Amino acid sequence: MRKGAMGQDGSPAVVRLRYHHAMPIRRNIRARSGKRVGDRLRIGREEAAFGRNAVAPTGSGYVLQSRFFVNDPWALIAEAIARSPPGRPRDIAQSFRRQAEDYFRAASVVQDVAVRPVLLYYAFLNLSKAFAIVRGNTKLADPAQHGISQAAKPRTIPGALIRFQKSSAKRPSVFDELLRLLDGNAAVLDTELRLGHLLPQILPGHRPWCYATNRIERFIPIHFFEILHSTIDKQIWLNIFVERGELTRTRLGISEEQALRGAVLDDGFDVVDPPVPSNSVCFQQLRPTAYVSDPGEAVQSVSRAYRNKIWETVKVSSPYRKPYLYICPPTEQGARLPQMLSAYLLMFFLGSVTRYIPGYFEDLLESRYGPLIETFISESPMQFLYQMASDILGREVSKPAII
């Protein structure tokens, strides 16, 4: 194991962590109230759950989406593209999908770790183009620019810069178009992005980032979601529960209000007291979401509104997705990206380094960032693939449990 590498659980044996409170502790920003009372929402015979693709419209309303379990999602992706409207864009999307699959499979068999980021970036790029075309963004069926570049001579890794080029009438930017499609913050494109603001957003390898930077963890596991329903008012609202110990333990030491601000939920959620003493903290949606005739309409609105506030990791055991809140300092809020795009950007950066500055890549592997980079390269590709497959199908795709 290289010096500074992590154990199998991704944590160092002994690490002294320090936390600088970027946000001063303030409790009871709003007068805390009791948890709003409602009924658990059911659609058909099942209880509704929060998720990126929780429901789907039908001719007469909405239905809950069941989960697909597949060991290899490429065939599902091909089938989803085949169901899109026929024509040249669909054929091009299939071509991009085939290229992405070949790049992805090639990356899984190469011996040299330095070769993998280049292959994986082109897999991510082509799969993203196929996704955009299937979702109606046919601009990317024509010649397009990457829309991202790195500084010619990167400094220390936290100060390395990624630059953006916006779409033009003649040449769309793949990253720009993908950011729009995923409802990301377009203001990200107006400035350079420091790698030091990108790295902590990467869920695979987050603890090695903590080790490399001597910072505390920023991801808080979500204990469970609850979608409640008022049939009289035709409204639903989302409750998010986290374990109180995740906030108050020594290595975090933040208040509930700090967690809300860091997760960029403070404008839409409040901390409420549970109806009975509990070891959980409840973040409740402040303004319920109304619907006209079908509560599934409101579920879809809530899912879209908050999908980029929730990070997920794909698992091979129930519940098959583990959700997190990303607690971000105020100075870095402008650099927040949709989860898939943070992985996309880091793979681009590493691919560029291995192509143009291979000696620098070797230096990175030998640095304190080495465990983070190796963990990211080994774990993020499958996470990206299953998350992208879910968005292309509009339905959650997971890896089945090994029995």
XYZ file of C-alpha atoms in Angstrom:
403
model
C 0.000 0.000 0.000
C 1.425 3.373 -1.035
C 2.341 5.756 1.752
C -0.771 7.641 2.828
C -3.149 5.056 1.323
C -6.381 4.146 3.035
C -7.701 0.990 4.592
C -10.432 -1.060 2.922
C -13.151 1.081 4.453
C -11.630 4.212 2.898
C -10.602 5.685 6.267
C -7.112 6.326 7.620
C -6.170 4.596 10.848
C -5.383 7.828 12.680
C -6.265 11.260 11.358
C -6.513 14.514 13.238
C -9.282 16.529 11.695
C -9.951 20.198 12.144
C -13.105 22.062 11.284
C -13.271 25.773 10.635
C -16.807 26.995 11.170
C -17.383 28.913 7.948
C -20.924 29.527 9.163
C -21.374 30.844 12.700
C -23.642 28.667 14.790
C -27.089 30.196 15.069
C -29.933 28.179 16.463
C -33.641 28.693 15.953
C -33.366 30.861 12.842
C -37.122 30.439 12.581
C -39.462 29.703 15.432
C -39.400 25.936 15.522
C -42.783 24.268 15.215
C -44.093 20.750 15.423
C -43.988 18.422 12.468
C -46.848 19.102 10.032
C -49.402 16.313 10.239
C -50.414 14.422 7.130
C -50.933 10.952 5.750
C -48.229 8.913 4.070
C -48.810 9.341 0.347
C -49.820 6.223 -1.526
C -50.062 5.946 -5.291
C -52.014 2.865 -6.243
C -51.226 0.203 -3.626
C -47.735 1.401 -2.775
C -46.287 4.112 -0.589
C -44.613 6.877 -2.593
C -40.886 7.391 -2.121
C -38.632 10.298 -3.022
C -36.286 9.743 -5.952
C -35.080 11.255 -9.210
C -37.389 9.003 -11.214
C -39.950 8.057 -8.573
C -43.058 8.459 -10.773
C -43.963 8.428 -14.444
C -46.967 10.000 -16.210
C -49.537 7.802 -17.905
C -52.530 8.690 -20.021
C -54.723 8.956 -16.919
C -52.333 10.024 -14.151
C -49.072 8.897 -12.600
C -47.654 5.548 -11.554
C -44.798 4.640 -9.252
C -41.732 3.425 -11.099
C -40.423 -0.004 -10.226
C -36.673 -0.561 -10.088
C -34.691 -2.453 -12.751
C -31.981 -4.842 -11.549
C -29.267 -5.566 -14.099
C -25.620 -6.570 -13.893
C -24.857 -4.710 -17.112
C -27.040 -1.684 -18.012
C -25.723 -1.164 -21.555
C -28.470 -3.273 -23.166
C -31.137 -1.296 -21.300
C -29.585 1.968 -22.490
C -29.618 0.719 -26.098
C -33.278 -0.286 -25.779
C -34.241 3.104 -24.318
C -32.546 4.900 -27.214
C -34.311 2.584 -29.686
C -37.654 3.730 -28.249
C -36.909 7.396 -28.966
C -38.383 8.992 -32.131
C -36.867 7.483 -35.296
C -34.567 9.527 -37.466
C -30.993 10.659 -37.837
C -30.599 11.943 -34.226
C -31.610 8.535 -32.846
C -29.086 6.771 -35.086
C -26.365 9.171 -33.940
C -27.343 8.611 -30.301
C -26.905 4.861 -30.799
C -23.511 5.494 -32.368
C -22.458 7.570 -29.359
C -23.763 4.813 -27.059
C -21.716 2.140 -28.860
C -18.570 4.263 -28.662
C -19.177 4.945 -24.965
C -19.601 1.250 -24.241
C -16.386 0.324 -26.050
C -14.396 3.044 -24.257
C -15.884 1.945 -20.939
C -15.111 -1.740 -21.455
C -11.602 -0.960 -22.675
C -10.945 1.048 -19.504
C -11.862 -1.954 -17.363
C -9.130 -4.178 -18.831
C -6.146 -1.863 -19.280
C -3.207 -2.483 -16.944
C -1.902 1.072 -16.515
C -4.029 3.262 -14.232
C -2.826 6.331 -16.158
C -4.620 5.126 -19.305
C -8.019 4.699 -17.684
C -9.040 8.373 -17.169
C -8.728 9.157 -20.896
C -10.876 6.181 -21.897
C -13.397 6.835 -19.136
C -13.751 10.512 -19.966
C -14.596 9.673 -23.581
C -17.056 7.062 -22.319
C -18.705 9.709 -20.119
C -18.653 12.234 -22.979
C -20.303 9.989 -25.560
C -22.854 8.565 -23.146
C -23.770 12.126 -22.147
C -24.269 13.070 -25.793
C -26.568 10.074 -26.281
C -28.533 11.061 -23.170
C -28.944 14.652 -24.360
C -30.145 13.597 -27.798
C -32.679 11.143 -26.347
C -33.990 13.946 -24.123
C -34.569 16.129 -27.183
C -31.359 18.150 -27.303
C -30.532 17.350 -30.907
C -27.855 20.091 -31.037
C -25.376 17.490 -29.854
C -26.054 15.300 -32.885
C -23.973 17.847 -34.807
C -20.296 18.764 -34.255
C -19.847 20.073 -30.723
C -17.039 21.305 -28.508
C -16.170 19.750 -25.159
C -16.905 23.096 -23.482
C -14.234 22.587 -20.821
C -10.480 22.978 -20.636
C -7.799 23.012 -17.979
C -5.028 25.481 -17.284
C -1.942 24.600 -19.334
C 0.274 24.238 -16.263
C -1.730 23.183 -13.226
C -0.470 24.376 -9.881
C -0.941 22.383 -6.696
C -4.045 20.275 -7.148
C -6.438 22.457 -5.067
C -5.491 25.513 -7.157
C -5.770 23.814 -10.564
C -8.364 25.544 -12.740
C -11.054 24.257 -15.081
C -12.384 26.729 -17.647
C -15.690 26.693 -19.516
C -16.778 27.652 -23.017
C -20.473 28.370 -23.496
C -22.513 27.079 -26.400
C -22.582 29.140 -29.567
C -24.990 29.107 -32.478
C -22.525 27.124 -34.603
C -20.897 24.923 -31.961
C -22.769 23.798 -28.878
C -20.784 22.995 -25.745
C -21.410 19.472 -24.465
C -20.849 20.491 -20.846
C -23.055 23.598 -21.170
C -25.912 21.612 -22.719
C -25.596 18.833 -20.147
C -25.630 21.370 -17.311
C -28.899 22.795 -18.642
C -30.413 19.355 -19.068
C -29.600 18.421 -15.460
C -30.939 21.740 -14.079
C -27.514 22.822 -12.850
C -26.555 26.369 -11.916
C -25.641 28.154 -15.176
C -23.622 30.740 -13.224
C -20.903 28.083 -12.846
C -19.975 28.784 -16.465
C -19.195 32.458 -15.777
C -15.965 31.837 -13.895
C -13.125 29.370 -13.555
C -13.646 26.415 -11.234
C -10.935 25.594 -8.717
C -10.298 21.894 -8.363
C -10.198 22.405 -4.610
C -13.911 23.253 -4.778
C -14.701 20.249 -6.985
C -12.916 17.445 -5.131
C -15.045 17.469 -1.956
C -18.189 17.002 -4.079
C -16.978 13.585 -5.246
C -18.781 10.962 -3.169
C -16.510 8.010 -4.103
C -13.266 8.975 -2.421
C -14.636 11.603 -0.049
C -12.856 10.221 3.008
C -9.505 10.111 1.193
C -10.157 13.799 0.361
C -10.654 14.452 4.082
C -7.363 12.695 4.750
C -5.473 14.606 2.045
C -6.753 18.026 3.144
C -7.141 17.481 6.895
C -10.809 18.526 6.664
C -13.921 17.022 8.174
C -16.491 15.077 6.177
C -19.097 17.074 4.291
C -21.561 14.310 3.416
C -24.316 13.512 5.906
C -26.236 10.255 5.326
C -29.996 10.680 5.024
C -31.775 8.276 7.361
C -35.012 8.221 5.372
C -37.476 10.321 3.374
C -41.176 10.760 4.061
C -43.748 12.127 1.609
C -46.868 13.284 3.418
C -50.200 14.156 1.880
C -53.206 16.348 2.663
C -56.128 15.104 0.593
C -58.319 18.054 1.651
C -55.828 20.711 0.510
C -54.465 18.641 -2.400
C -50.902 19.150 -1.237
C -47.867 17.018 -0.523
C -44.613 17.814 1.276
C -41.274 16.164 1.803
C -39.641 15.394 5.147
C -35.935 14.525 5.271
C -34.623 12.741 8.356
C -30.976 12.558 9.409
C -29.497 11.047 12.542
C -28.890 13.727 15.172
C -25.542 12.130 15.951
C -24.342 12.827 12.397
C -24.518 16.556 13.174
C -23.427 16.726 16.780
C -20.590 14.224 16.856
C -17.119 15.629 17.418
C -15.942 15.453 13.830
C -18.851 17.599 12.592
C -20.132 19.656 15.487
C -22.695 21.670 13.492
C -26.236 22.736 14.242
C -29.348 21.679 12.345
C -29.593 25.164 10.832
C -25.985 25.022 9.663
C -26.724 21.708 7.966
C -29.718 23.235 6.153
C -27.691 26.210 4.925
C -24.771 24.062 3.849
C -27.104 21.727 1.931
C -28.769 24.783 0.272
C -32.129 23.719 1.679
C -32.658 26.657 4.038
C -34.901 28.513 1.551
C -37.261 25.550 1.140
C -37.021 23.545 4.389
C -37.150 24.171 8.115
C -36.112 22.183 11.167
C -39.180 20.915 13.002
C -39.599 19.065 16.244
C -40.695 15.467 15.734
C -44.019 14.543 17.394
C -42.174 12.362 19.912
C -38.598 12.472 21.276
C -36.324 11.075 18.624
C -32.671 10.640 17.785
C -33.474 11.994 14.309
C -33.623 15.545 12.999
C -36.529 16.325 10.669
C -36.102 18.830 7.831
C -39.609 19.649 6.599
C -40.560 21.284 3.310
C -41.792 24.769 4.247
C -44.354 25.289 1.508
C -46.287 22.174 0.472
C -46.527 21.427 -3.241
C -50.054 21.601 -4.612
C -51.538 19.526 -7.420
C -54.705 19.706 -9.511
C -55.954 16.149 -9.846
C -53.171 13.617 -9.213
C -50.639 13.741 -6.322
C -48.086 12.122 -8.631
C -47.915 15.484 -10.412
C -46.658 17.067 -7.175
C -44.239 14.195 -6.504
C -42.660 14.809 -9.894
C -42.339 18.547 -9.126
C -40.711 17.900 -5.742
C -38.308 15.352 -7.244
C -37.172 17.799 -9.889
C -36.885 20.705 -7.454
C -34.579 18.880 -5.047
C -32.857 16.234 -7.140
C -29.597 18.210 -7.266
C -29.627 18.726 -3.487
C -29.368 14.972 -2.855
C -26.298 12.856 -3.631
C -26.663 9.098 -4.050
C -24.443 6.076 -4.157
C -25.591 2.933 -5.970
C -25.522 -0.160 -3.728
C -25.931 -3.908 -4.263
C -28.190 -4.358 -1.239
C -31.494 -2.863 -0.108
C -32.432 -0.011 -0.371
C -30.053 0.014 -3.417
C -29.525 3.768 -3.237
C -27.912 5.481 -0.241
C -28.755 9.226 -0.177
C -26.651 12.024 1.330
C -26.728 15.761 1.921
C -23.624 17.665 0.817
C -22.748 20.327 3.417
C -20.906 23.049 1.532
C -19.247 26.211 2.926
C -20.753 29.521 1.722
C -17.572 30.405 -0.185
C -17.983 27.298 -2.360
C -21.736 27.352 -2.980
C -21.262 28.859 -6.442
C -19.211 25.825 -7.461
C -21.888 23.233 -6.617
C -22.651 20.936 -9.530
C -25.150 18.157 -10.205
C -23.621 14.943 -8.870
C -22.948 13.355 -12.259
C -21.253 16.494 -13.576
C -18.797 16.683 -10.685
C -17.591 13.174 -11.606
C -17.613 14.147 -15.301
C -15.367 17.165 -14.668
C -12.864 15.343 -12.477
C -12.542 12.533 -15.043
C -11.926 15.172 -17.720
C -9.220 16.810 -15.602
C -7.443 13.529 -14.887
C -7.711 12.462 -18.537
C -6.161 15.748 -19.675
C -3.326 15.410 -17.175
C -2.490 11.847 -18.240
C -2.476 12.890 -21.924
C -0.480 16.091 -21.709
C 1.433 16.033 -18.401
C 1.944 12.329 -17.573
C 4.775 13.086 -15.141
C 2.432 15.303 -13.121
C -0.100 12.461 -12.931
C 2.570 10.182 -11.446
C 3.376 12.903 -8.912
C -0.301 13.078 -7.957
C -0.464 9.335 -7.380
C 2.511 9.587 -5.029
C 1.026 12.557 -3.149
C -1.532 12.607 -0.348
C -4.153 12.859 -3.111
C -3.115 9.469 -4.504
C -5.701 7.427 -2.533
C -8.460 9.841 -3.602
C -7.495 9.613 -7.277
C -7.190 5.823 -7.264
C -10.497 5.421 -5.399
C -12.248 7.778 -7.813
C -10.894 6.031 -10.922
C -11.860 2.586 -9.612
C -15.293 3.351 -8.116
C -16.859 6.294 -9.944
C -17.273 4.737 -13.425
C -19.926 2.198 -12.365
C -21.666 4.816 -10.227
C -21.791 7.199 -13.205
C -22.996 4.438 -15.541
C -25.914 3.362 -13.343
C -26.937 6.944 -12.578
C -26.850 7.885 -16.262
C -28.727 4.708 -17.209
C -31.437 5.685 -14.699
C -31.801 9.140 -16.241
C -31.838 7.820 -19.817
C -34.564 5.294 -18.944
C -36.388 7.681 -16.596
C -36.428 4.806 -14.118
C -34.058 3.659 -11.381
C -31.520 1.078 -12.506
C -29.573 -0.804 -9.846
C -27.118 -3.632 -9.579
C -28.697 -6.796 -8.113
C -27.564 -8.155 -4.783
C -25.073 -11.004 -4.896
C -26.769 -14.058 -3.396
